[in-house]
mmCIF file of C-alpha atoms in Angstrom:
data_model
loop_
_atom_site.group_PDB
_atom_site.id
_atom_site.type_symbol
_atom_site.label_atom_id
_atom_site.label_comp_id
_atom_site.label_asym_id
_atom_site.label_seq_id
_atom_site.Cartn_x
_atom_site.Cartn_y
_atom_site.Cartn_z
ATOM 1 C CA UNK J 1 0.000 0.000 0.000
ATOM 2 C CA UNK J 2 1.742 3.589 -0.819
ATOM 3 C CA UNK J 3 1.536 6.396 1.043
ATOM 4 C CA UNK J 4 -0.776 7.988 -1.511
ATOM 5 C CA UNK J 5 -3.407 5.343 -1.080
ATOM 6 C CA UNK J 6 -2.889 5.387 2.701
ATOM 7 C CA UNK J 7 -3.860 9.087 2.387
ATOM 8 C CA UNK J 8 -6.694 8.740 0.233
ATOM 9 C CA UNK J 9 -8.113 5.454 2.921
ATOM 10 C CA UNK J 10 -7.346 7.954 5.565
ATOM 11 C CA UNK J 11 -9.186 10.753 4.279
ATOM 12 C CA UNK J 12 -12.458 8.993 3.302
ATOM 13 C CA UNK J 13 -12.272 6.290 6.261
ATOM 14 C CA UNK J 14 -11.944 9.721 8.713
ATOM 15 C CA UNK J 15 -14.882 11.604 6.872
ATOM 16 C CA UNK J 16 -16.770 8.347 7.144
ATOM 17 C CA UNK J 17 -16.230 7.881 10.824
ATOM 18 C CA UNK J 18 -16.805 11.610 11.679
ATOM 19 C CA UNK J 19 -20.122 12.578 9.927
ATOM 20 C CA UNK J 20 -21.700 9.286 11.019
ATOM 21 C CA UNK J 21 -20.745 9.795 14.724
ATOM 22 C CA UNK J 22 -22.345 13.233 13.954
ATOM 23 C CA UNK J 23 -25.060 12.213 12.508
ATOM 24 C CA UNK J 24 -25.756 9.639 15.232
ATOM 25 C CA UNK J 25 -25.331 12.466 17.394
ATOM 26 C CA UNK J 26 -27.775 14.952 15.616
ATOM 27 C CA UNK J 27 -30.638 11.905 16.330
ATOM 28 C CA UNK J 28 -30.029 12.364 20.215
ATOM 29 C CA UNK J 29 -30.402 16.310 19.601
ATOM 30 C CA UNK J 30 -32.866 16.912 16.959
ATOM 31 C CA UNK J 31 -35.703 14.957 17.008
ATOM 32 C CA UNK J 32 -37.416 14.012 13.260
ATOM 33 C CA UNK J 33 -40.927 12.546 11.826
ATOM 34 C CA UNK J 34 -39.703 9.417 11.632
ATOM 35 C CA UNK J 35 -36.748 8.568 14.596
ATOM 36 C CA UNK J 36 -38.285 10.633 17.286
ATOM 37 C CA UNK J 37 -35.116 10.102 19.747
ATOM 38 C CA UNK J 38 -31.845 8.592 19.208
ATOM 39 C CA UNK J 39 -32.039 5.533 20.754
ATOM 40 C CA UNK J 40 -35.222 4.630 18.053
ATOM 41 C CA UNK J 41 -32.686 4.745 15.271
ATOM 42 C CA UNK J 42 -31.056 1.485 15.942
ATOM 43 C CA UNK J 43 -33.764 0.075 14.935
ATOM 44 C CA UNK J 44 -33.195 0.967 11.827
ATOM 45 C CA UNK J 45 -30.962 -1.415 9.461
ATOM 46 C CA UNK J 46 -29.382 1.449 8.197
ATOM 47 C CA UNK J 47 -28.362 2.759 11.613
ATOM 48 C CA UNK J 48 -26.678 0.058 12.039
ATOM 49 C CA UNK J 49 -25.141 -1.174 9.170
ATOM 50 C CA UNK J 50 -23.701 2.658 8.778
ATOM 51 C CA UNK J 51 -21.941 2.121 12.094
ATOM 52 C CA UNK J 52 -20.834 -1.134 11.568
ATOM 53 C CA UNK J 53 -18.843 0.778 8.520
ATOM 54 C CA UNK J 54 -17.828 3.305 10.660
ATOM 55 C CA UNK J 55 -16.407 0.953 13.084
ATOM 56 C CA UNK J 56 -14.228 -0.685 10.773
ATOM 57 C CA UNK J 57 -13.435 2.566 9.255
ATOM 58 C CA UNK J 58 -11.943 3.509 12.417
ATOM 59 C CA UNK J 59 -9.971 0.221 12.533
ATOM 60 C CA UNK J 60 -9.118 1.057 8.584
ATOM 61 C CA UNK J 61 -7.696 4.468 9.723
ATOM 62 C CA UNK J 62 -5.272 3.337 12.764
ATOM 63 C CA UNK J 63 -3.600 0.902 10.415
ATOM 64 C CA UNK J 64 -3.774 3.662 7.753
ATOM 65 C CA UNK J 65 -1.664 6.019 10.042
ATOM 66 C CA UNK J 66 0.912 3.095 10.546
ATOM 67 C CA UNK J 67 1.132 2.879 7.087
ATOM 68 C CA UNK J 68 1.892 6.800 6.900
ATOM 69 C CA UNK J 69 4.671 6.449 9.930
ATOM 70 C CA UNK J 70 6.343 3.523 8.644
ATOM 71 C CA UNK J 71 5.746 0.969 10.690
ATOM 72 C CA UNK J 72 3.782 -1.296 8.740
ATOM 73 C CA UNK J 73 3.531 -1.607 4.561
ATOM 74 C CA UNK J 74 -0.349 -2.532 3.960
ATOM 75 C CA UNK J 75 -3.459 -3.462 5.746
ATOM 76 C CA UNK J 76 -3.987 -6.816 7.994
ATOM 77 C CA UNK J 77 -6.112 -9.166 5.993
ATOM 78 C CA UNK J 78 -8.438 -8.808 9.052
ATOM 79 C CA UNK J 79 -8.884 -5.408 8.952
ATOM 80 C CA UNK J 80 -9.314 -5.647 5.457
ATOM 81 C CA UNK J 81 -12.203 -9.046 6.089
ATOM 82 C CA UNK J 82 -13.884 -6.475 8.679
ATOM 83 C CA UNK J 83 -13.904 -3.525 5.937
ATOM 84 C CA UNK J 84 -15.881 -6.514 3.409
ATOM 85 C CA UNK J 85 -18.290 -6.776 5.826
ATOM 86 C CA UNK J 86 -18.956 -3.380 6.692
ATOM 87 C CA UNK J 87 -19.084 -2.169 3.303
ATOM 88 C CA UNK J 88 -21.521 -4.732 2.217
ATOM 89 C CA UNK J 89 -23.629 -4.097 4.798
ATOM 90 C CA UNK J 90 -23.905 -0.606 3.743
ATOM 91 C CA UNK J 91 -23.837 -1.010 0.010
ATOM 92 C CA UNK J 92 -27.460 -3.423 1.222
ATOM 93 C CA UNK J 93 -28.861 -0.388 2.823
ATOM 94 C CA UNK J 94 -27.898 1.827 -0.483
ATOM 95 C CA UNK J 95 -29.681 -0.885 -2.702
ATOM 96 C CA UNK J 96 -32.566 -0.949 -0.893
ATOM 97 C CA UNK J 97 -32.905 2.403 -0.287
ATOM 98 C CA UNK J 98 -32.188 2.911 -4.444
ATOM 99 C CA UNK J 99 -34.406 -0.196 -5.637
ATOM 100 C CA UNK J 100 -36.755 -0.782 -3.113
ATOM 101 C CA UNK J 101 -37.436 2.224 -0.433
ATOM 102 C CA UNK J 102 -37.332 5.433 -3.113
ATOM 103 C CA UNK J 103 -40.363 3.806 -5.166
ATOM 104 C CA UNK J 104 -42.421 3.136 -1.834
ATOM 105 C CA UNK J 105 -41.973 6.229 -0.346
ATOM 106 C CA UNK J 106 -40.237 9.020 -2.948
ATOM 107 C CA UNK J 107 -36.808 10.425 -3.129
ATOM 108 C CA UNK J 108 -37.303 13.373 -0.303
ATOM 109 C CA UNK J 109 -37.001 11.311 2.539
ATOM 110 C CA UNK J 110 -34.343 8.793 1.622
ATOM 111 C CA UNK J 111 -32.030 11.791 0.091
ATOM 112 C CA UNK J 112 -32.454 15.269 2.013
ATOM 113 C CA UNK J 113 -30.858 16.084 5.220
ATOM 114 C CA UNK J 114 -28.776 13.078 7.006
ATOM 115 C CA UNK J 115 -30.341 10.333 5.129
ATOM 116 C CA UNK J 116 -27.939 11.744 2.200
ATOM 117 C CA UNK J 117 -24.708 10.749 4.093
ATOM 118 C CA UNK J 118 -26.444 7.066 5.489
ATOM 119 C CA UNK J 119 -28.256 6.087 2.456
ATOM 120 C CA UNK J 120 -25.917 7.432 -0.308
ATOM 121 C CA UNK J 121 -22.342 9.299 0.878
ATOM 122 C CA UNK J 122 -21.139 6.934 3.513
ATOM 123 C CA UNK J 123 -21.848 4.144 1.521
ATOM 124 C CA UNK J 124 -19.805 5.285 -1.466
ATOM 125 C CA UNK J 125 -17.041 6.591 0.249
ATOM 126 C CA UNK J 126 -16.837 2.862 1.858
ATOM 127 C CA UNK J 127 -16.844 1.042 -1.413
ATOM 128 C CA UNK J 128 -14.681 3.239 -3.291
ATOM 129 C CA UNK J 129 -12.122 3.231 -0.423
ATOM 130 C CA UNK J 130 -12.175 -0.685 -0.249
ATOM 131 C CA UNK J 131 -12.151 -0.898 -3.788
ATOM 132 C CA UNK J 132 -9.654 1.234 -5.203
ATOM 133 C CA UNK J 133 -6.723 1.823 -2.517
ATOM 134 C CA UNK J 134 -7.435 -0.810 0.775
ATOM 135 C CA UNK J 135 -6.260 -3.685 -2.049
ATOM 136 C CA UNK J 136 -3.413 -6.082 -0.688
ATOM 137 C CA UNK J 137 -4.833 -9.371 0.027
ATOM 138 C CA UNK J 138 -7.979 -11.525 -1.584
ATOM 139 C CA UNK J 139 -11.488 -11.981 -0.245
ATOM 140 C CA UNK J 140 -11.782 -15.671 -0.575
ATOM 141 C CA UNK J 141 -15.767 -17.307 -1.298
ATOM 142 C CA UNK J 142 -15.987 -18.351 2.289
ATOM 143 C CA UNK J 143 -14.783 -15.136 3.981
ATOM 144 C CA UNK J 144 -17.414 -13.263 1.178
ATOM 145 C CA UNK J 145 -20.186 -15.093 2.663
ATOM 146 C CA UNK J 146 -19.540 -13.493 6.253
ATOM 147 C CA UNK J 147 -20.792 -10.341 4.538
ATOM 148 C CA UNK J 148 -24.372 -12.176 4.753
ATOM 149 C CA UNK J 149 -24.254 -12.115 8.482
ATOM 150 C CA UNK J 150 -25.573 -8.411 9.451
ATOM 151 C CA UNK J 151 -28.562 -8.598 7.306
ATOM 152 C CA UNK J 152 -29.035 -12.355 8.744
ATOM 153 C CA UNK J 153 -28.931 -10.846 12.360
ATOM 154 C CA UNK J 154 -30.947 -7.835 11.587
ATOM 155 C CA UNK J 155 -33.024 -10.388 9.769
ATOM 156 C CA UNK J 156 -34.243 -12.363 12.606
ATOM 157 C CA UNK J 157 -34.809 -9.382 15.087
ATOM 158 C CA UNK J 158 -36.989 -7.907 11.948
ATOM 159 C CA UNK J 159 -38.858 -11.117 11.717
ATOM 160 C CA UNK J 160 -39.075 -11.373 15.247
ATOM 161 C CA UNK J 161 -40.691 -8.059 16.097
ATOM 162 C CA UNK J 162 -42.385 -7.664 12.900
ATOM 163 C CA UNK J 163 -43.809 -11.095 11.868
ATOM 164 C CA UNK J 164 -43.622 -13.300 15.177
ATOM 165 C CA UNK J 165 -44.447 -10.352 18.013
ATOM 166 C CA UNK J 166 -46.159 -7.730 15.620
ATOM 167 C CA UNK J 167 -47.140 -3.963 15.628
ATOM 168 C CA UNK J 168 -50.135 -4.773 17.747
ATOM 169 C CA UNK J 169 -48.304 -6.780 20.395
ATOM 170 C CA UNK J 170 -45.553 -4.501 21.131
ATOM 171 C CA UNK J 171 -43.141 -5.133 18.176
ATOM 172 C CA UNK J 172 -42.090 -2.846 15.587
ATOM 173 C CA UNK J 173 -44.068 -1.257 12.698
ATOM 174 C CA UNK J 174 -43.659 -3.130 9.423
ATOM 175 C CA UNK J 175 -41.389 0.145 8.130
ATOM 176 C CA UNK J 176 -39.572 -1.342 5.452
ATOM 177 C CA UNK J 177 -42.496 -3.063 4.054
ATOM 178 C CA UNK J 178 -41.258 -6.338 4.142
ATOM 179 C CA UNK J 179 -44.359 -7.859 5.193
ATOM 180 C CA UNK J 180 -46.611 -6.230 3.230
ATOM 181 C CA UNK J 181 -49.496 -8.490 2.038
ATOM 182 C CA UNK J 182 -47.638 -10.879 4.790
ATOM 183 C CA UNK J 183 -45.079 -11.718 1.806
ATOM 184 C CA UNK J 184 -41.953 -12.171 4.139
ATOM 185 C CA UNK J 185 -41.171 -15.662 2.709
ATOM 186 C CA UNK J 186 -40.774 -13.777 -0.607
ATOM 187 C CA UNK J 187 -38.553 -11.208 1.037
ATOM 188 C CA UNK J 188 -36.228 -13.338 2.366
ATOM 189 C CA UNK J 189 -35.571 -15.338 -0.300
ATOM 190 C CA UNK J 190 -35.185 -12.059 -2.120
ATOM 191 C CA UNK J 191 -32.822 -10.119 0.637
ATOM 192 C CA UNK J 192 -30.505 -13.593 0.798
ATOM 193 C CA UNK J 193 -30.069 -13.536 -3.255
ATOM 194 C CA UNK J 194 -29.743 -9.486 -3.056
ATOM 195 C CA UNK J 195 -27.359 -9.334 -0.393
ATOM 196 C CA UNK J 196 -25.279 -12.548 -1.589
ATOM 197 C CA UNK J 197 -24.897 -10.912 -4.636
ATOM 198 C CA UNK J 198 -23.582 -7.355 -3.463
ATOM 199 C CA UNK J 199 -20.875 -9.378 -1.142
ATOM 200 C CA UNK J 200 -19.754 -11.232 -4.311
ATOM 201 C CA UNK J 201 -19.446 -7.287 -6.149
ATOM 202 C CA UNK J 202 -18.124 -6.117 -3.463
ATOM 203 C CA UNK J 203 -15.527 -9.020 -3.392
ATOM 204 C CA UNK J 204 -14.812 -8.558 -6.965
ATOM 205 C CA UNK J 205 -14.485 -5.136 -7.201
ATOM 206 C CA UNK J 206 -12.180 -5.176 -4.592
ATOM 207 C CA UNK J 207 -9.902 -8.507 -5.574
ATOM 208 C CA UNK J 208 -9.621 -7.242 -8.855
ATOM 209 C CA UNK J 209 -5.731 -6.922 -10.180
ATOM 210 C CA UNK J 210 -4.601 -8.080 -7.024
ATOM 211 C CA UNK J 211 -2.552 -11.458 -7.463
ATOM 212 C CA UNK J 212 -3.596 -14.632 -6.124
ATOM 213 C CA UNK J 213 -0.060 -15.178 -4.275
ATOM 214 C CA UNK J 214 -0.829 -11.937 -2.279
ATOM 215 C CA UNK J 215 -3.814 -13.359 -0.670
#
């Protein structure tokens, strides 16, 4: 890894970790239509799949500043298997958001305001990192399957409070509109093929010209 692409990693990996801690913080402070305090937002999979990236983001720009002070020459391949998975999980929430939640709902409140930075910016600014300058080992198949795990976690607690407990009960709201026309056998099938197949982009994007002896 050079010191320009350290530099690059550490600039977007830093703006990544700072405006989603301040936009976690601006849910605590100003309350909105739809997350009325901070502590609803986790509910949300793109709450949490945004600091999940930010997380490893933060790991990405430790070893990043290494890098820059010469102690080490590239990324761990387990900081780099952390960055996978957090990336996926947000480039998930950007799909859905694109494919799925913009045609339901409209562009305004997926787009304007904070949603920008957790639907759209921190989400690009992950996969464009990962895939252009965090590149020194391989994402095997297996290790590109752990970037289904988030969405199957979030899954179940979904299903859980939304199919199993219900609105009525005490769960959550049906707010992604999963279960609409009680079709959540459909959605699974279709979040398991979706996701899969953004890990495996992800993955390719990001093994792509790196040699197979690196990995």
């Amino acid at each position: 890894m050079s010191k320009k692409q350290a530099w690059v990693s550490l600039v977007l990996n830093s703006l990544i970790v700072l405006v989603t801690t301040w936009v976690m913080i601006s849910y605590f402070i100003f309350p909105g239509k739809i997350i009325k305090n901070g502590f609803e937002s986790f509910r949300f999979f793109t709450t949490d799949s945004n600091i999940l990236s930010a997380i490893a983001a933060l790991v990405v720009v430790i070893f990043d500043i290494k890098i820059l002070r010469g102690k080490i020459r590239s990324l761990p391949h387990a900081v780099e298997v952390f960055k996978f998975i957090g990336t996926t999980a947000v480039m998930l929430t950007f799909c859905t958001v694109v494919f799925f939640l913009i045609p339901i709902y409209g562009p305004a409140l997926q787009l304007l305001g904070t949603a920008f930075h957790m639907h759209v910016g921190g989400p690009m600014m992950a996969l464009l990192s990962f895939s252009i300058v965090e590149k020194n080992t391989r994402i095997s198949i297996p290790e590109a399957l752990l970037g289904l795990l988030p969405m199957a976690v979030y899954g179940a607690v979904y299903f859980t409070e939304v199919v199993l407990i219900g609105e009525q009960n005490g769960g959550w709201m049906d707010f992604y509109a999963f279960n609409r026309n009680n079709n959540w056998p459909v959605t699974i099938i279709v979040m398991l093929t979706a996701t899969t197949a953004i890990s495996f982009l992800v993955r390719l994007l990001h093994n792509v010209k790196i040699k197979k002896a690196a990995a």
